[in-house]
mmCIF file of C-alpha atoms in Angstrom:
data_model
loop_
_atom_site.group_PDB
_atom_site.id
_atom_site.type_symbol
_atom_site.label_atom_id
_atom_site.label_comp_id
_atom_site.label_asym_id
_atom_site.label_seq_id
_atom_site.Cartn_x
_atom_site.Cartn_y
_atom_site.Cartn_z
ATOM 1 C CA MET A 296 -18.284 29.822 19.198
ATOM 2 C CA PHE A 297 -19.035 26.551 20.971
ATOM 3 C CA SER A 298 -16.873 24.689 23.467
ATOM 4 C CA ILE A 299 -16.240 21.206 22.584
ATOM 5 C CA GLY A 300 -13.754 19.207 25.256
ATOM 6 C CA PRO A 301 -10.666 21.606 25.633
ATOM 7 C CA TYR A 302 -11.463 23.310 22.067
ATOM 8 C CA ILE A 303 -13.394 26.494 21.273
ATOM 9 C CA PHE A 304 -14.828 25.690 18.105
ATOM 10 C CA ARG A 305 -15.159 28.644 15.492
ATOM 11 C CA PRO A 306 -17.444 27.546 12.629
ATOM 12 C CA SER A 307 -17.237 30.822 10.789
ATOM 13 C CA ALA A 308 -13.362 30.595 10.744
ATOM 14 C CA LYS A 309 -13.308 26.797 10.363
ATOM 15 C CA GLN A 310 -10.950 26.320 13.386
ATOM 16 C CA LEU A 311 -10.547 24.679 16.703
ATOM 17 C CA VAL A 312 -8.752 26.684 19.174
ATOM 18 C CA GLU A 313 -7.182 25.113 22.164
ATOM 19 C CA PRO A 314 -6.709 28.167 24.642
ATOM 20 C CA GLY A 315 -4.429 26.550 27.262
ATOM 21 C CA ARG A 316 -1.869 25.799 24.559
ATOM 22 C CA ASN A 317 -2.829 28.618 21.977
ATOM 23 C CA LYS A 318 -3.285 25.947 19.255
ATOM 24 C CA ARG A 319 -5.198 26.361 16.280
ATOM 25 C CA ILE A 320 -6.720 23.692 13.842
ATOM 26 C CA ARG A 321 -7.750 24.464 10.542
ATOM 27 C CA LEU A 322 -10.919 22.641 9.361
ATOM 28 C CA THR A 323 -12.223 21.661 5.917
ATOM 29 C CA ASP A 324 -15.729 22.360 4.855
ATOM 30 C CA LYS A 325 -16.830 18.971 5.786
ATOM 31 C CA GLU A 326 -15.102 18.717 9.036
ATOM 32 C CA THR A 327 -16.817 21.987 10.204
ATOM 33 C CA ALA A 328 -20.147 20.630 8.771
ATOM 34 C CA ILE A 329 -19.885 17.483 10.692
ATOM 35 C CA LEU A 330 -18.564 18.841 14.120
ATOM 36 C CA LYS A 331 -21.424 21.542 13.764
ATOM 37 C CA PHE A 332 -24.325 18.791 13.314
ATOM 38 C CA LEU A 333 -22.739 16.513 16.114
ATOM 39 C CA TYR A 334 -22.517 19.315 18.407
ATOM 40 C CA ARG A 335 -26.323 20.083 17.836
ATOM 41 C CA ALA A 336 -27.023 16.512 18.517
ATOM 42 C CA ALA A 337 -26.041 17.301 21.998
ATOM 43 C CA GLY A 338 -24.139 13.694 22.781
ATOM 44 C CA LYS A 339 -26.996 11.749 20.928
ATOM 45 C CA ALA A 340 -25.904 9.092 18.466
ATOM 46 C CA VAL A 341 -26.414 10.097 14.952
ATOM 47 C CA ALA A 342 -26.617 7.529 12.211
ATOM 48 C CA ARG A 343 -24.086 7.759 9.189
ATOM 49 C CA GLN A 344 -26.961 8.005 6.849
ATOM 50 C CA VAL A 345 -28.159 11.168 8.445
ATOM 51 C CA LEU A 346 -24.709 12.684 8.202
ATOM 52 C CA LEU A 347 -23.944 11.192 4.607
ATOM 53 C CA VAL A 348 -27.520 12.179 3.040
ATOM 54 C CA HIS A 349 -29.433 14.863 4.897
ATOM 55 C CA GLU A 350 -27.020 16.879 6.837
ATOM 56 C CA VAL A 351 -23.538 17.178 5.417
ATOM 57 C CA TRP A 352 -23.222 16.058 2.073
ATOM 58 C CA GLY A 353 -26.844 16.650 0.862
ATOM 59 C CA TYR A 354 -29.805 15.062 -0.907
ATOM 60 C CA ASN A 355 -28.676 12.421 -3.449
ATOM 61 C CA ALA A 356 -24.830 12.515 -2.454
ATOM 62 C CA ALA A 357 -22.969 9.862 -3.927
ATOM 63 C CA VAL A 358 -20.523 9.415 -0.993
ATOM 64 C CA THR A 359 -19.695 6.119 0.866
ATOM 65 C CA THR A 360 -19.415 5.698 4.605
ATOM 66 C CA HIS A 361 -15.777 5.165 4.089
ATOM 67 C CA THR A 362 -15.666 9.024 3.033
ATOM 68 C CA LEU A 363 -17.141 9.816 6.317
ATOM 69 C CA GLU A 364 -15.238 7.653 8.170
ATOM 70 C CA THR A 365 -11.986 9.143 6.848
ATOM 71 C CA HIS A 366 -13.441 12.523 7.741
ATOM 72 C CA VAL A 367 -13.855 11.470 11.252
ATOM 73 C CA TYR A 368 -10.617 9.915 11.605
ATOM 74 C CA ARG A 369 -8.971 13.074 10.504
ATOM 75 C CA LEU A 370 -10.642 14.925 13.106
ATOM 76 C CA ARG A 371 -9.589 12.632 15.826
ATOM 77 C CA GLN A 372 -6.069 12.498 14.649
ATOM 78 C CA GLN A 373 -5.945 16.419 14.692
ATOM 79 C CA ASN A 374 -7.070 15.995 18.353
ATOM 80 C CA ARG A 375 -4.152 14.134 19.290
ATOM 81 C CA ALA A 376 -1.375 16.400 17.600
#
């Protein structure tokens, strides 16, 4: 478990938990992988290509930056709900 802002991130359960509001947000596999990698980056900027090819989608993945941006957008929207 990791603290991310007001949330407790539970990667094994694929959840973000906001204890103050007893709110649970279910995450997809890709959202979980993105958050895990960004958490490990400890606030440092991470290039899209690193996430796309090396970390989240894997070598030779045929995904575009739009795919990554869509996942990040969804994570941001969940934070507002």
